[in-house]
Coordinates of C-alpha atoms in Angstrom, one line a residue:
M434 CA -0.1 0.0 0.0
P435 CA 1.6 3.3 -1.1
T436 CA 2.8 6.3 1.1
A437 CA 2.2 9.9 0.4
T438 CA 3.9 11.2 -2.7
L439 CA 2.9 14.9 -2.6
D440 CA 4.3 17.0 0.2
W441 CA 1.7 19.1 2.1
H442 CA 3.6 22.3 1.3
E443 CA 2.7 21.8 -2.4
I444 CA -1.0 21.1 -2.1
R445 CA -3.3 23.4 -4.2
K446 CA -6.4 21.1 -4.7
F447 CA -7.4 18.2 -2.7
S448 CA -10.2 15.6 -2.2
A449 CA -10.8 12.9 0.4
A450 CA -13.6 11.3 -1.8
I451 CA -13.4 9.5 -5.2
F452 CA -14.4 11.5 -8.2
R453 CA -15.1 8.9 -10.9
A454 CA -16.8 11.6 -13.1
T455 CA -13.6 13.6 -13.4
G456 CA -11.4 10.7 -14.5
A457 CA -8.8 11.9 -12.0
F458 CA -9.0 8.7 -9.8
T459 CA -8.4 5.4 -11.6
P460 CA -9.7 2.1 -10.5
Q461 CA -6.1 1.2 -9.7
M462 CA -5.7 4.1 -7.4
Q463 CA -8.9 3.1 -5.6
R464 CA -7.8 -0.5 -5.2
R465 CA -4.3 0.4 -3.9
C466 CA -5.9 2.3 -0.9
E467 CA -8.8 0.0 -0.3
G468 CA -9.9 0.0 3.4
R469 CA -8.2 3.4 4.1
T470 CA -9.4 7.0 3.8
P471 CA -6.8 8.7 1.4
V472 CA -6.5 12.3 0.7
W473 CA -5.7 12.9 -3.0
A474 CA -4.2 16.3 -4.1
T475 CA -2.4 18.2 -6.8
A476 CA 0.0 21.1 -7.0
A477 CA -1.4 22.0 -10.4
E478 CA -3.7 25.1 -10.9
R479 CA -5.4 23.8 -13.9
P480 CA -7.4 20.6 -14.1
V481 CA -5.3 17.4 -14.5
R482 CA -6.0 13.8 -15.4
Q483 CA -4.5 12.3 -12.2
W484 CA -3.7 13.5 -8.8
E485 CA -1.2 12.3 -6.2
L486 CA -1.5 10.7 -2.8
A487 CA -1.2 13.3 -0.1
A488 CA -2.2 11.8 3.2
Y489 CA -4.3 9.2 5.0
A490 CA -7.0 10.2 7.5
D491 CA -7.3 8.0 10.6
Q492 CA -11.1 8.7 10.8
P493 CA -13.8 8.5 8.2
V494 CA -14.8 11.6 6.3
E495 CA -18.1 10.3 4.9
G496 CA -21.2 9.0 6.7
G497 CA -23.3 10.5 9.5
E498 CA -22.4 13.8 11.2
L499 CA -19.2 13.4 13.1
T500 CA -17.7 15.9 15.6
G501 CA -14.6 14.2 17.0
G502 CA -11.0 15.0 16.2
F503 CA -8.9 13.1 13.6
G504 CA -5.3 13.0 12.2
L505 CA -3.6 13.0 8.8
F506 CA -0.7 10.7 8.2
A507 CA 1.8 10.3 5.3
D508 CA 1.6 6.4 5.4
P509 CA -1.4 3.9 5.5
Y510 CA -0.3 2.5 8.8
L511 CA -0.7 5.7 10.6
L512 CA 2.9 5.9 11.8
R513 CA 4.0 9.2 10.1
P514 CA 1.8 12.0 11.4
I515 CA 1.4 15.2 9.4
C516 CA -1.1 17.1 11.5
R517 CA -4.1 16.6 13.8
L518 CA -7.3 18.3 14.8
L519 CA -7.9 17.6 18.5
D520 CA -11.2 16.8 20.0
P521 CA -13.3 19.9 20.3
E522 CA -13.9 21.9 23.5
A523 CA -17.1 23.6 24.2
A524 CA -17.3 27.4 24.2
D525 CA -19.9 30.0 24.7
A526 CA -23.0 30.3 22.6
G527 CA -22.8 26.5 21.7
R528 CA -19.6 26.8 19.8
L529 CA -17.1 24.0 19.4
V530 CA -13.4 24.9 19.3
Y531 CA -10.9 22.5 17.7
T532 CA -7.1 23.0 18.0
A533 CA -5.0 22.0 15.1
T534 CA -1.4 20.7 15.7
D535 CA 1.5 19.6 13.6
D536 CA 3.4 16.4 13.7
Q537 CA 5.2 17.4 16.9
G538 CA 2.1 18.5 18.8
N539 CA 2.6 22.2 18.3
T540 CA -0.4 24.4 17.7
I541 CA -0.7 25.6 14.1
G542 CA -4.1 27.2 14.4
S543 CA -7.7 26.5 15.4
L544 CA -11.2 25.9 14.0
T545 CA -14.4 26.9 15.5
K546 CA -17.8 25.5 14.6
V547 CA -20.5 28.2 15.1
P548 CA -24.2 27.2 15.4
P549 CA -26.6 28.9 13.1
T550 CA -28.3 32.1 14.4
R551 CA -31.6 31.2 12.7
R552 CA -33.2 28.6 10.6
P553 CA -32.9 27.3 7.9
F554 CA -29.2 28.2 7.9
K555 CA -26.6 25.6 8.8
H556 CA -23.6 26.1 11.1
T557 CA -20.7 28.1 10.0
W558 CA -17.0 27.9 10.5
R559 CA -14.1 30.1 11.7
L560 CA -10.6 29.3 10.9
H561 CA -7.9 31.0 13.1
T562 CA -4.3 31.4 12.0
P563 CA -1.3 31.7 14.4
D564 CA -0.8 35.4 13.3
G565 CA -4.2 36.3 14.5
A566 CA -6.2 36.3 11.2
T567 CA -9.7 34.8 11.3
L568 CA -11.2 33.4 8.0
H569 CA -15.0 32.6 7.6
G570 CA -16.2 29.5 5.9
R571 CA -19.5 30.7 4.3
N572 CA -21.9 29.6 1.7
A573 CA -20.1 30.6 -1.7
W574 CA -23.5 31.4 -3.3
T575 CA -24.8 33.7 -0.7
T576 CA -21.8 35.8 0.4
K577 CA -21.5 39.3 -1.0
Q578 CA -17.7 38.7 -1.3
Q579 CA -18.1 35.6 -3.4
F580 CA -20.8 37.1 -5.6
T581 CA -18.7 40.1 -6.2
G582 CA -15.5 38.1 -6.9
T583 CA -17.3 35.8 -9.3
L584 CA -18.9 38.7 -11.1
R585 CA -15.6 40.5 -11.5
S586 CA -14.1 37.3 -13.0
L587 CA -16.9 36.9 -15.4
I588 CA -16.7 40.4 -16.8
G589 CA -13.1 40.1 -17.8
S590 CA -10.6 40.3 -15.0
G591 CA -9.0 37.1 -16.2
K592 CA -8.0 36.3 -12.6
G593 CA -9.7 34.7 -9.6
F594 CA -11.5 31.4 -9.1
H595 CA -14.1 30.4 -11.8
L596 CA -16.2 28.2 -9.5
A597 CA -18.9 27.3 -12.1
E598 CA -16.4 26.5 -14.8
T599 CA -14.4 23.9 -12.7
P600 CA -15.4 20.4 -13.8
E601 CA -14.8 18.9 -10.3
W602 CA -17.6 21.0 -8.8
E603 CA -20.2 19.4 -11.1
T604 CA -20.2 16.1 -9.0
A605 CA -19.2 17.6 -5.6
R606 CA -21.4 16.9 -2.5
G607 CA -21.8 19.1 0.4
R608 CA -22.0 22.9 0.8
H609 CA -19.9 25.1 -1.4
L610 CA -18.1 27.3 1.0
S611 CA -15.9 30.3 0.3
W612 CA -13.2 30.8 3.0
G613 CA -11.8 34.2 3.5
D614 CA -11.7 37.5 5.3
P615 CA -15.3 38.6 5.9
T616 CA -14.3 42.3 5.7
G617 CA -13.3 42.0 2.1
D618 CA -15.2 44.1 -0.5
G619 CA -15.2 44.0 -4.2
A620 CA -11.9 45.9 -4.5
R621 CA -10.1 43.5 -2.0
T622 CA -11.6 40.1 -3.2
D623 CA -8.4 38.8 -4.7
R624 CA -6.5 39.5 -1.4
T625 CA -9.1 38.2 1.0
H626 CA -10.5 35.1 -0.8
L627 CA -8.3 32.1 0.1
M628 CA -10.1 28.9 -0.5
E629 CA -13.2 27.1 -1.9
S630 CA -14.6 23.8 -0.7
A631 CA -17.5 21.4 -1.2
G632 CA -17.5 18.9 1.5
C633 CA -14.7 16.3 1.3
D634 CA -15.1 16.0 -2.3
F635 CA -13.1 19.0 -3.6
A636 CA -11.3 22.1 -2.3
H637 CA -9.2 24.6 -4.0
L638 CA -6.7 27.2 -2.7
T639 CA -6.5 30.4 -4.4
D640 CA -3.2 32.1 -5.3
T641 CA -3.4 34.2 -2.1
G642 CA -4.3 31.1 -0.1
M643 CA -1.3 29.3 -1.3
R644 CA 0.9 32.2 -0.1
V645 CA -0.6 32.9 3.3
L646 CA -2.6 29.7 4.5
D647 CA -0.9 26.7 6.1
Q648 CA -2.0 23.8 3.8
R649 CA -2.2 21.6 6.9
L650 CA -4.8 23.9 8.4
A651 CA -6.6 24.0 5.1
L652 CA -6.8 20.3 5.0
L653 CA -8.0 19.9 8.5
A654 CA -10.7 22.8 8.1
V655 CA -12.2 21.2 5.0
L656 CA -12.3 17.7 6.2
A657 CA -13.8 18.7 9.6
E658 CA -16.5 20.7 7.8
A659 CA -17.3 17.6 5.7
R660 CA -17.5 15.4 8.8
S661 CA -20.1 17.9 10.2
L662 CA -22.5 17.1 7.4
H663 CA -24.3 13.9 6.4
L664 CA -22.4 12.7 3.4
P665 CA -23.3 9.0 2.7
D666 CA -21.0 7.1 0.6
R667 CA -22.2 7.8 -3.0
Y668 CA -20.4 4.9 -4.8

């Protein structure tokens, strides 16, 4: 059974689920990791035919709603740790706070699950970096920031993340979240928008995200968000 071939520093897109529709994950890749929860990734910005193995999760990312911690490892026997999200601690207003650590147990950030303020909205997420920045994980189709950013891309900026034009999103489950600085406006979208995700099926770091966000923290945040949803095994 193979070990990880893509270093976490290089990860740009990643998935902890099998995307048969994209052709990126071959039957051979699936069989080689049978019985494990692999995380596939690529350092390429554009769509590629095949991704590389980046990690193994020691807990499932699909199924019923899960709230416990989990770890990511470079080998299938879970002997070479990459990072871990510790079990959550209860905070005020019903929040759950997860601490993220590196392979030595040092804190690399934290993640907060925030209950909805009113129905029918779902819980939201806050990602806290060591330098004090707070990123919000919000529904990509309802945030002003994402709407503005997508509109600017469509009218000819030639930059930014073209969510609707990315093939992987066509088969993705889960909520489409936009992770970034909630204070961003139309003029600052390129600097404040760091990542897109849809459950454990697909996530994408923007150019800014690649520069300023620890990829381990990004991995843990996206998989934790997926585990908080009901994502039954589709295949």
